[in-house]
Amino acid sequence: PSILFGDGGAVKSYFALYLIGRLAERGMRVALFDWELAGEDHRVRLELLFGKAMPKITYARCERPFVYEVDRLRRIVRDDQIEFSVFDSVAFACDGPPEAAEIAGRYFRAVREIGIGSLHIAHINKGDNGDQKPFGSVFWHNGARSTWFAKASEPLKTDKETTITLGLFNRKVNLGPVRPPLGFKVTFTDERTVFGRTDVQDCPDMAESLSIRQRMAASLRRGAMKPRVLAAEIDAKEETVTRIAR
């Protein structure tokens, strides 16, 4: 299981729908297990993303906590031969407070019973370093095989469209190195929603979510800089910049 977490308005659910739609286009059997929106809402979004030739996504609306839905969802996975699923979202699927370790433990045991690859949408901690781990018990972060923080820029609006930059930042991975940030330019119009790749290092709103090393790399694309000047530009200590450069 992987967890995608972020604040409200970070288009996490929209991105997850786009992701499994793209997987379905490649021939994978995918599902969306949903505790938040209605199926009709996802149907509208799916057509905005892919047009009339929408990929097949098995949808199941869930009303009870995940641990009580697991048998029904296992049957859906078996009958439809599902290979990957999105669970939206963790907070509403819990059978108790997400801050409790035993709640996270029961949730992940239910995930293992489903037995397929999965992405779980979660919310953000509001305290300091809230962008480092999902909301609730530390066991959400510890139990996932990877976690990604989602951050959306301030929207740019015109008469015809609204555009945001979506940054995805890998906070943990068990099987391999931490991945570099992923950036998407998301354009909303009345007729379509378009996801296109972009570089998060070019978006000022994303700077605080990047590591000092990543901010250094973005600034140094313009050419060599003295450590003192570079440190001032990226709001870091000169000795830190010098150490990372070494």
PDB file of C-alpha atoms in Angstrom:
ATOM      1  CA  PRO A   1       0.000   0.000   0.000  1.00  0.00           C
ATOM      2  CA  SER A   2       1.005   3.577  -0.749  1.00  0.00           C
ATOM      3  CA  ILE A   3      -0.486   6.674   0.868  1.00  0.00           C
ATOM      4  CA  LEU A   4      -1.069  10.013  -0.861  1.00  0.00           C
ATOM      5  CA  PHE A   5      -1.717  12.704   1.742  1.00  0.00           C
ATOM      6  CA  GLY A   6      -2.252  16.441   1.679  1.00  0.00           C
ATOM      7  CA  ASP A   7      -4.488  19.322   2.646  1.00  0.00           C
ATOM      8  CA  GLY A   8      -8.006  19.848   1.347  1.00  0.00           C
ATOM      9  CA  GLY A   9      -8.051  21.274  -2.159  1.00  0.00           C
ATOM     10  CA  ALA A  10      -4.821  19.531  -3.219  1.00  0.00           C
ATOM     11  CA  VAL A  11      -6.770  17.565  -5.901  1.00  0.00           C
ATOM     12  CA  LYS A  12      -5.696  14.256  -4.345  1.00  0.00           C
ATOM     13  CA  SER A  13      -8.864  12.393  -5.324  1.00  0.00           C
ATOM     14  CA  TYR A  14      -8.828  13.932  -8.805  1.00  0.00           C
ATOM     15  CA  PHE A  15      -5.212  12.847  -9.300  1.00  0.00           C
ATOM     16  CA  ALA A  16      -5.957   9.338  -8.016  1.00  0.00           C
ATOM     17  CA  LEU A  17      -8.807   9.016 -10.531  1.00  0.00           C
ATOM     18  CA  TYR A  18      -6.483  10.221 -13.302  1.00  0.00           C
ATOM     19  CA  LEU A  19      -3.826   7.721 -12.189  1.00  0.00           C
ATOM     20  CA  ILE A  20      -6.059   4.646 -12.252  1.00  0.00           C
ATOM     21  CA  GLY A  21      -7.631   5.857 -15.497  1.00  0.00           C
ATOM     22  CA  ARG A  22      -4.184   5.861 -17.087  1.00  0.00           C
ATOM     23  CA  LEU A  23      -3.485   2.401 -15.655  1.00  0.00           C
ATOM     24  CA  ALA A  24      -6.772   1.161 -17.112  1.00  0.00           C
ATOM     25  CA  GLU A  25      -5.791   2.557 -20.507  1.00  0.00           C
ATOM     26  CA  ARG A  26      -2.691   0.345 -20.312  1.00  0.00           C
ATOM     27  CA  GLY A  27      -4.831  -2.738 -19.770  1.00  0.00           C
ATOM     28  CA  MET A  28      -4.785  -3.016 -15.985  1.00  0.00           C
ATOM     29  CA  ARG A  29      -8.010  -3.867 -14.154  1.00  0.00           C
ATOM     30  CA  VAL A  30      -8.561  -1.128 -11.563  1.00  0.00           C
ATOM     31  CA  ALA A  31     -11.119  -0.155  -8.931  1.00  0.00           C
ATOM     32  CA  LEU A  32     -12.130   2.834  -6.827  1.00  0.00           C
ATOM     33  CA  PHE A  33     -13.432   2.093  -3.337  1.00  0.00           C
ATOM     34  CA  ASP A  34     -15.025   5.302  -2.157  1.00  0.00           C
ATOM     35  CA  TRP A  35     -16.132   6.625   1.246  1.00  0.00           C
ATOM     36  CA  GLU A  36     -16.446  10.300   0.178  1.00  0.00           C
ATOM     37  CA  LEU A  37     -17.968  11.274  -3.170  1.00  0.00           C
ATOM     38  CA  ALA A  38     -20.818   9.623  -5.033  1.00  0.00           C
ATOM     39  CA  GLY A  39     -20.259   7.534  -8.135  1.00  0.00           C
ATOM     40  CA  GLU A  40     -21.991  10.164 -10.278  1.00  0.00           C
ATOM     41  CA  ASP A  41     -19.383  12.741  -9.222  1.00  0.00           C
ATOM     42  CA  HIS A  42     -16.525  10.478 -10.259  1.00  0.00           C
ATOM     43  CA  ARG A  43     -18.332   9.700 -13.530  1.00  0.00           C
ATOM     44  CA  VAL A  44     -18.409  13.427 -14.383  1.00  0.00           C
ATOM     45  CA  ARG A  45     -14.737  13.834 -13.489  1.00  0.00           C
ATOM     46  CA  LEU A  46     -13.750  10.769 -15.493  1.00  0.00           C
ATOM     47  CA  GLU A  47     -15.360  12.148 -18.639  1.00  0.00           C
ATOM     48  CA  LEU A  48     -13.670  15.519 -18.097  1.00  0.00           C
ATOM     49  CA  LEU A  49     -10.342  13.690 -17.889  1.00  0.00           C
ATOM     50  CA  PHE A  50     -10.713  11.196 -20.733  1.00  0.00           C
ATOM     51  CA  GLY A  51     -13.620  12.322 -22.887  1.00  0.00           C
ATOM     52  CA  LYS A  52     -16.313   9.953 -24.115  1.00  0.00           C
ATOM     53  CA  ALA A  53     -13.863   7.041 -24.483  1.00  0.00           C
ATOM     54  CA  MET A  54     -13.588   6.625 -20.728  1.00  0.00           C
ATOM     55  CA  PRO A  55     -11.464   3.727 -19.396  1.00  0.00           C
ATOM     56  CA  LYS A  56     -13.214   1.050 -17.339  1.00  0.00           C
ATOM     57  CA  ILE A  57     -12.966   1.591 -13.592  1.00  0.00           C
ATOM     58  CA  THR A  58     -14.873  -0.668 -11.214  1.00  0.00           C
ATOM     59  CA  TYR A  59     -16.578   1.509  -8.604  1.00  0.00           C
ATOM     60  CA  ALA A  60     -17.849   0.557  -5.156  1.00  0.00           C
ATOM     61  CA  ARG A  61     -19.491   2.977  -2.742  1.00  0.00           C
ATOM     62  CA  CYS A  62     -18.655   2.131   0.886  1.00  0.00           C
ATOM     63  CA  GLU A  63     -20.891   3.185   3.780  1.00  0.00           C
ATOM     64  CA  ARG A  64     -19.285   1.294   6.672  1.00  0.00           C
ATOM     65  CA  PRO A  65     -15.686   1.292   7.992  1.00  0.00           C
ATOM     66  CA  PHE A  66     -13.222  -0.614   5.832  1.00  0.00           C
ATOM     67  CA  VAL A  67     -12.796  -3.500   8.296  1.00  0.00           C
ATOM     68  CA  TYR A  68     -16.539  -4.230   7.910  1.00  0.00           C
ATOM     69  CA  GLU A  69     -16.483  -3.844   4.116  1.00  0.00           C
ATOM     70  CA  VAL A  70     -13.452  -6.036   3.498  1.00  0.00           C
ATOM     71  CA  ASP A  71     -15.355  -9.231   2.630  1.00  0.00           C
ATOM     72  CA  ARG A  72     -17.524  -7.435   0.057  1.00  0.00           C
ATOM     73  CA  LEU A  73     -14.497  -5.695  -1.471  1.00  0.00           C
ATOM     74  CA  ARG A  74     -12.579  -8.981  -1.652  1.00  0.00           C
ATOM     75  CA  ARG A  75     -15.445 -10.480  -3.658  1.00  0.00           C
ATOM     76  CA  ILE A  76     -15.371  -7.519  -6.055  1.00  0.00           C
ATOM     77  CA  VAL A  77     -11.607  -7.877  -6.472  1.00  0.00           C
ATOM     78  CA  ARG A  78     -11.978 -11.602  -7.136  1.00  0.00           C
ATOM     79  CA  ASP A  79     -14.978 -11.390  -9.470  1.00  0.00           C
ATOM     80  CA  ASP A  80     -13.641  -8.471 -11.541  1.00  0.00           C
ATOM     81  CA  GLN A  81     -10.001  -9.658 -11.357  1.00  0.00           C
ATOM     82  CA  ILE A  82      -8.903  -6.278 -10.010  1.00  0.00           C
ATOM     83  CA  GLU A  83      -5.148  -5.663  -9.928  1.00  0.00           C
ATOM     84  CA  PHE A  84      -4.950  -2.191  -8.354  1.00  0.00           C
ATOM     85  CA  SER A  85      -7.344  -0.037  -6.354  1.00  0.00           C
ATOM     86  CA  VAL A  86      -7.707   3.420  -4.813  1.00  0.00           C
ATOM     87  CA  PHE A  87      -9.212   3.815  -1.327  1.00  0.00           C
ATOM     88  CA  ASP A  88     -10.685   7.282  -0.785  1.00  0.00           C
ATOM     89  CA  SER A  89     -10.227   8.162   1.987  1.00  0.00           C
ATOM     90  CA  VAL A  90      -8.493   6.782   5.064  1.00  0.00           C
ATOM     91  CA  ALA A  91     -10.149   9.059   7.634  1.00  0.00           C
ATOM     92  CA  PHE A  92     -13.677   8.058   6.594  1.00  0.00           C
ATOM     93  CA  ALA A  93     -12.750   4.385   6.211  1.00  0.00           C
ATOM     94  CA  CYS A  94     -11.417   4.031   9.757  1.00  0.00           C
ATOM     95  CA  ASP A  95     -13.418   2.258  12.456  1.00  0.00           C
ATOM     96  CA  GLY A  96     -12.113   4.651  15.102  1.00  0.00           C
ATOM     97  CA  PRO A  97      -9.878   7.706  15.544  1.00  0.00           C
ATOM     98  CA  PRO A  98      -6.960   7.730  13.052  1.00  0.00           C
ATOM     99  CA  GLU A  99      -4.694   8.855  15.907  1.00  0.00           C
ATOM    100  CA  ALA A 100      -4.947   5.414  17.521  1.00  0.00           C
ATOM    101  CA  ALA A 101      -2.247   2.881  16.636  1.00  0.00           C
ATOM    102  CA  GLU A 102      -4.656  -0.062  16.791  1.00  0.00           C
ATOM    103  CA  ILE A 103      -6.926   1.606  14.207  1.00  0.00           C
ATOM    104  CA  ALA A 104      -4.028   1.884  11.749  1.00  0.00           C
ATOM    105  CA  GLY A 105      -3.087  -1.717  12.495  1.00  0.00           C
ATOM    106  CA  ARG A 106      -6.585  -3.020  11.757  1.00  0.00           C
ATOM    107  CA  TYR A 107      -6.755  -0.961   8.567  1.00  0.00           C
ATOM    108  CA  PHE A 108      -3.500  -2.382   7.187  1.00  0.00           C
ATOM    109  CA  ARG A 109      -4.497  -5.932   8.107  1.00  0.00           C
ATOM    110  CA  ALA A 110      -7.668  -5.413   6.058  1.00  0.00           C
ATOM    111  CA  VAL A 111      -5.545  -4.085   3.169  1.00  0.00           C
ATOM    112  CA  ARG A 112      -3.505  -7.294   3.230  1.00  0.00           C
ATOM    113  CA  GLU A 113      -6.723  -9.314   3.046  1.00  0.00           C
ATOM    114  CA  ILE A 114      -7.627  -7.509  -0.187  1.00  0.00           C
ATOM    115  CA  GLY A 115      -4.273  -8.644  -1.549  1.00  0.00           C
ATOM    116  CA  ILE A 116      -3.602  -6.209  -4.416  1.00  0.00           C
ATOM    117  CA  GLY A 117      -1.636  -3.029  -5.022  1.00  0.00           C
ATOM    118  CA  SER A 118      -3.365   0.035  -3.629  1.00  0.00           C
ATOM    119  CA  LEU A 119      -3.233   3.792  -3.149  1.00  0.00           C
ATOM    120  CA  HIS A 120      -4.876   5.307  -0.062  1.00  0.00           C
ATOM    121  CA  ILE A 121      -5.897   8.967   0.145  1.00  0.00           C
ATOM    122  CA  ALA A 122      -5.258  10.631   3.513  1.00  0.00           C
ATOM    123  CA  HIS A 123      -5.245  14.059   5.070  1.00  0.00           C
ATOM    124  CA  ILE A 124      -2.482  16.189   6.539  1.00  0.00           C
ATOM    125  CA  ASN A 125      -1.380  16.896  10.083  1.00  0.00           C
ATOM    126  CA  LYS A 126      -1.945  20.544  10.971  1.00  0.00           C
ATOM    127  CA  GLY A 127       1.056  20.858  13.302  1.00  0.00           C
ATOM    128  CA  ASP A 128       4.710  21.554  12.544  1.00  0.00           C
ATOM    129  CA  ASN A 129       6.187  19.268   9.883  1.00  0.00           C
ATOM    130  CA  GLY A 130       2.659  18.281   8.932  1.00  0.00           C
ATOM    131  CA  ASP A 131       3.795  17.726   5.355  1.00  0.00           C
ATOM    132  CA  GLN A 132       6.062  14.857   6.406  1.00  0.00           C
ATOM    133  CA  LYS A 133       3.536  12.217   7.506  1.00  0.00           C
ATOM    134  CA  PRO A 134      -0.182  11.480   7.031  1.00  0.00           C
ATOM    135  CA  PHE A 135      -2.684  12.587   9.657  1.00  0.00           C
ATOM    136  CA  GLY A 136      -3.053  10.347  12.682  1.00  0.00           C
ATOM    137  CA  SER A 137      -0.883   7.697  14.277  1.00  0.00           C
ATOM    138  CA  VAL A 138       2.736   7.374  13.155  1.00  0.00           C
ATOM    139  CA  PHE A 139       1.810   3.824  12.128  1.00  0.00           C
ATOM    140  CA  TRP A 140       0.114   5.173   8.979  1.00  0.00           C
ATOM    141  CA  HIS A 141       3.535   6.363   7.837  1.00  0.00           C
ATOM    142  CA  ASN A 142       5.306   3.284   9.174  1.00  0.00           C
ATOM    143  CA  GLY A 143       2.820   0.765   7.770  1.00  0.00           C
ATOM    144  CA  ALA A 144       2.748   2.107   4.207  1.00  0.00           C
ATOM    145  CA  ARG A 145       5.391   0.972   1.730  1.00  0.00           C
ATOM    146  CA  SER A 146       5.583   4.515   0.392  1.00  0.00           C
ATOM    147  CA  THR A 147       4.049   7.874   1.277  1.00  0.00           C
ATOM    148  CA  TRP A 148       3.677  10.934  -0.941  1.00  0.00           C
ATOM    149  CA  PHE A 149       2.770  14.469   0.091  1.00  0.00           C
ATOM    150  CA  ALA A 150       0.527  16.370  -2.342  1.00  0.00           C
ATOM    151  CA  LYS A 151       0.592  20.161  -2.545  1.00  0.00           C
ATOM    152  CA  ALA A 152      -1.312  22.417  -4.926  1.00  0.00           C
ATOM    153  CA  SER A 153      -0.238  25.931  -5.892  1.00  0.00           C
ATOM    154  CA  GLU A 154      -2.511  28.941  -5.825  1.00  0.00           C
ATOM    155  CA  PRO A 155      -4.857  28.747  -8.842  1.00  0.00           C
ATOM    156  CA  LEU A 156      -4.298  30.989 -11.848  1.00  0.00           C
ATOM    157  CA  LYS A 157      -7.655  31.977 -13.321  1.00  0.00           C
ATOM    158  CA  THR A 158      -8.644  33.418 -16.685  1.00  0.00           C
ATOM    159  CA  ASP A 159     -12.037  33.797 -18.324  1.00  0.00           C
ATOM    160  CA  LYS A 160     -11.735  30.378 -19.961  1.00  0.00           C
ATOM    161  CA  GLU A 161      -9.653  28.204 -17.630  1.00  0.00           C
ATOM    162  CA  THR A 162      -8.121  27.684 -14.196  1.00  0.00           C
ATOM    163  CA  THR A 163      -4.615  26.260 -13.812  1.00  0.00           C
ATOM    164  CA  ILE A 164      -2.763  24.899 -10.799  1.00  0.00           C
ATOM    165  CA  THR A 165       0.566  23.185 -10.266  1.00  0.00           C
ATOM    166  CA  LEU A 166       0.347  19.923  -8.324  1.00  0.00           C
ATOM    167  CA  GLY A 167       3.521  18.791  -6.589  1.00  0.00           C
ATOM    168  CA  LEU A 168       4.000  15.249  -5.292  1.00  0.00           C
ATOM    169  CA  PHE A 169       6.834  14.746  -2.805  1.00  0.00           C
ATOM    170  CA  ASN A 170       8.017  11.273  -1.796  1.00  0.00           C
ATOM    171  CA  ARG A 171       8.391  11.181   1.987  1.00  0.00           C
ATOM    172  CA  LYS A 172       9.101   7.484   2.439  1.00  0.00           C
ATOM    173  CA  VAL A 173       9.830   4.388   0.369  1.00  0.00           C
ATOM    174  CA  ASN A 174      10.726   0.932   1.644  1.00  0.00           C
ATOM    175  CA  LEU A 175      11.782  -0.711  -1.601  1.00  0.00           C
ATOM    176  CA  GLY A 176      14.422   1.541  -3.145  1.00  0.00           C
ATOM    177  CA  PRO A 177      15.598   5.142  -2.920  1.00  0.00           C
ATOM    178  CA  VAL A 178      13.313   8.102  -2.259  1.00  0.00           C
ATOM    179  CA  ARG A 179      11.979   9.309  -5.588  1.00  0.00           C
ATOM    180  CA  PRO A 180      12.432  12.878  -6.882  1.00  0.00           C
ATOM    181  CA  PRO A 181       9.405  15.201  -6.797  1.00  0.00           C
ATOM    182  CA  LEU A 182       6.754  14.882  -9.500  1.00  0.00           C
ATOM    183  CA  GLY A 183       5.012  17.921 -10.935  1.00  0.00           C
ATOM    184  CA  PHE A 184       1.773  18.228 -12.882  1.00  0.00           C
ATOM    185  CA  LYS A 185       0.162  21.249 -14.492  1.00  0.00           C
ATOM    186  CA  VAL A 186      -3.592  20.774 -14.096  1.00  0.00           C
ATOM    187  CA  THR A 187      -5.856  22.821 -16.368  1.00  0.00           C
ATOM    188  CA  PHE A 188      -9.591  23.007 -15.680  1.00  0.00           C
ATOM    189  CA  THR A 189     -12.105  24.176 -18.285  1.00  0.00           C
ATOM    190  CA  ASP A 190     -15.845  23.620 -18.588  1.00  0.00           C
ATOM    191  CA  GLU A 191     -15.242  20.812 -21.091  1.00  0.00           C
ATOM    192  CA  ARG A 192     -12.005  19.101 -19.971  1.00  0.00           C
ATOM    193  CA  THR A 193      -9.522  18.616 -17.154  1.00  0.00           C
ATOM    194  CA  VAL A 194      -5.974  18.104 -18.432  1.00  0.00           C
ATOM    195  CA  PHE A 195      -2.994  16.773 -16.469  1.00  0.00           C
ATOM    196  CA  GLY A 196       0.395  17.565 -18.001  1.00  0.00           C
ATOM    197  CA  ARG A 197       3.881  17.094 -16.582  1.00  0.00           C
ATOM    198  CA  THR A 198       5.861  20.068 -15.289  1.00  0.00           C
ATOM    199  CA  ASP A 199       8.859  20.750 -13.027  1.00  0.00           C
ATOM    200  CA  VAL A 200       7.918  21.623  -9.442  1.00  0.00           C
ATOM    201  CA  GLN A 201      11.246  23.406  -9.026  1.00  0.00           C
ATOM    202  CA  ASP A 202       9.983  26.090 -11.399  1.00  0.00           C
ATOM    203  CA  CYS A 203       6.982  26.862  -9.158  1.00  0.00           C
ATOM    204  CA  PRO A 204       7.657  29.327  -6.299  1.00  0.00           C
ATOM    205  CA  ASP A 205       4.731  27.926  -4.281  1.00  0.00           C
ATOM    206  CA  MET A 206       6.524  24.572  -4.069  1.00  0.00           C
ATOM    207  CA  ALA A 207       9.895  25.836  -2.795  1.00  0.00           C
ATOM    208  CA  GLU A 208       9.262  25.143   0.897  1.00  0.00           C
ATOM    209  CA  SER A 209       8.356  21.512   0.136  1.00  0.00           C
ATOM    210  CA  LEU A 210      11.673  20.895  -1.644  1.00  0.00           C
ATOM    211  CA  SER A 211      14.844  19.850   0.150  1.00  0.00           C
ATOM    212  CA  ILE A 212      17.782  22.281   0.257  1.00  0.00           C
ATOM    213  CA  ARG A 213      19.596  20.056  -2.228  1.00  0.00           C
ATOM    214  CA  GLN A 214      16.677  20.272  -4.662  1.00  0.00           C
ATOM    215  CA  ARG A 215      16.408  24.049  -4.270  1.00  0.00           C
ATOM    216  CA  MET A 216      20.155  24.358  -4.880  1.00  0.00           C
ATOM    217  CA  ALA A 217      19.864  22.314  -8.074  1.00  0.00           C
ATOM    218  CA  ALA A 218      17.047  24.519  -9.362  1.00  0.00           C
ATOM    219  CA  SER A 219      18.978  27.756  -8.725  1.00  0.00           C
ATOM    220  CA  LEU A 220      22.242  26.433 -10.168  1.00  0.00           C
ATOM    221  CA  ARG A 221      20.609  25.714 -13.509  1.00  0.00           C
ATOM    222  CA  ARG A 222      21.181  29.387 -14.274  1.00  0.00           C
ATOM    223  CA  GLY A 223      24.915  29.042 -13.693  1.00  0.00           C
ATOM    224  CA  ALA A 224      27.543  28.923 -10.933  1.00  0.00           C
ATOM    225  CA  MET A 225      26.948  30.887  -7.730  1.00  0.00           C
ATOM    226  CA  LYS A 226      29.016  31.555  -4.642  1.00  0.00           C
ATOM    227  CA  PRO A 227      27.748  29.677  -1.574  1.00  0.00           C
ATOM    228  CA  ARG A 228      26.881  32.915   0.248  1.00  0.00           C
ATOM    229  CA  VAL A 229      24.740  34.158  -2.657  1.00  0.00           C
ATOM    230  CA  LEU A 230      23.110  30.787  -3.200  1.00  0.00           C
ATOM    231  CA  ALA A 231      22.301  30.431   0.517  1.00  0.00           C
ATOM    232  CA  ALA A 232      20.607  33.829   0.531  1.00  0.00           C
ATOM    233  CA  GLU A 233      18.566  32.978  -2.551  1.00  0.00           C
ATOM    234  CA  ILE A 234      17.184  29.706  -1.199  1.00  0.00           C
ATOM    235  CA  ASP A 235      16.915  30.879   2.423  1.00  0.00           C
ATOM    236  CA  ALA A 236      19.425  28.393   3.849  1.00  0.00           C
ATOM    237  CA  LYS A 237      22.577  28.572   5.951  1.00  0.00           C
ATOM    238  CA  GLU A 238      25.826  29.067   4.041  1.00  0.00           C
ATOM    239  CA  GLU A 239      27.543  26.180   5.865  1.00  0.00           C
ATOM    240  CA  THR A 240      24.654  23.872   4.907  1.00  0.00           C
ATOM    241  CA  VAL A 241      24.932  24.872   1.260  1.00  0.00           C
ATOM    242  CA  THR A 242      28.718  24.325   1.338  1.00  0.00           C
ATOM    243  CA  ARG A 243      28.356  20.897   2.968  1.00  0.00           C
ATOM    244  CA  ILE A 244      25.756  19.725   0.452  1.00  0.00           C
ATOM    245  CA  ALA A 245      27.856  21.022  -2.436  1.00  0.00           C
ATOM    246  CA  ARG A 246      30.839  19.052  -1.134  1.00  0.00           C
TER     247      ARG A 246
END
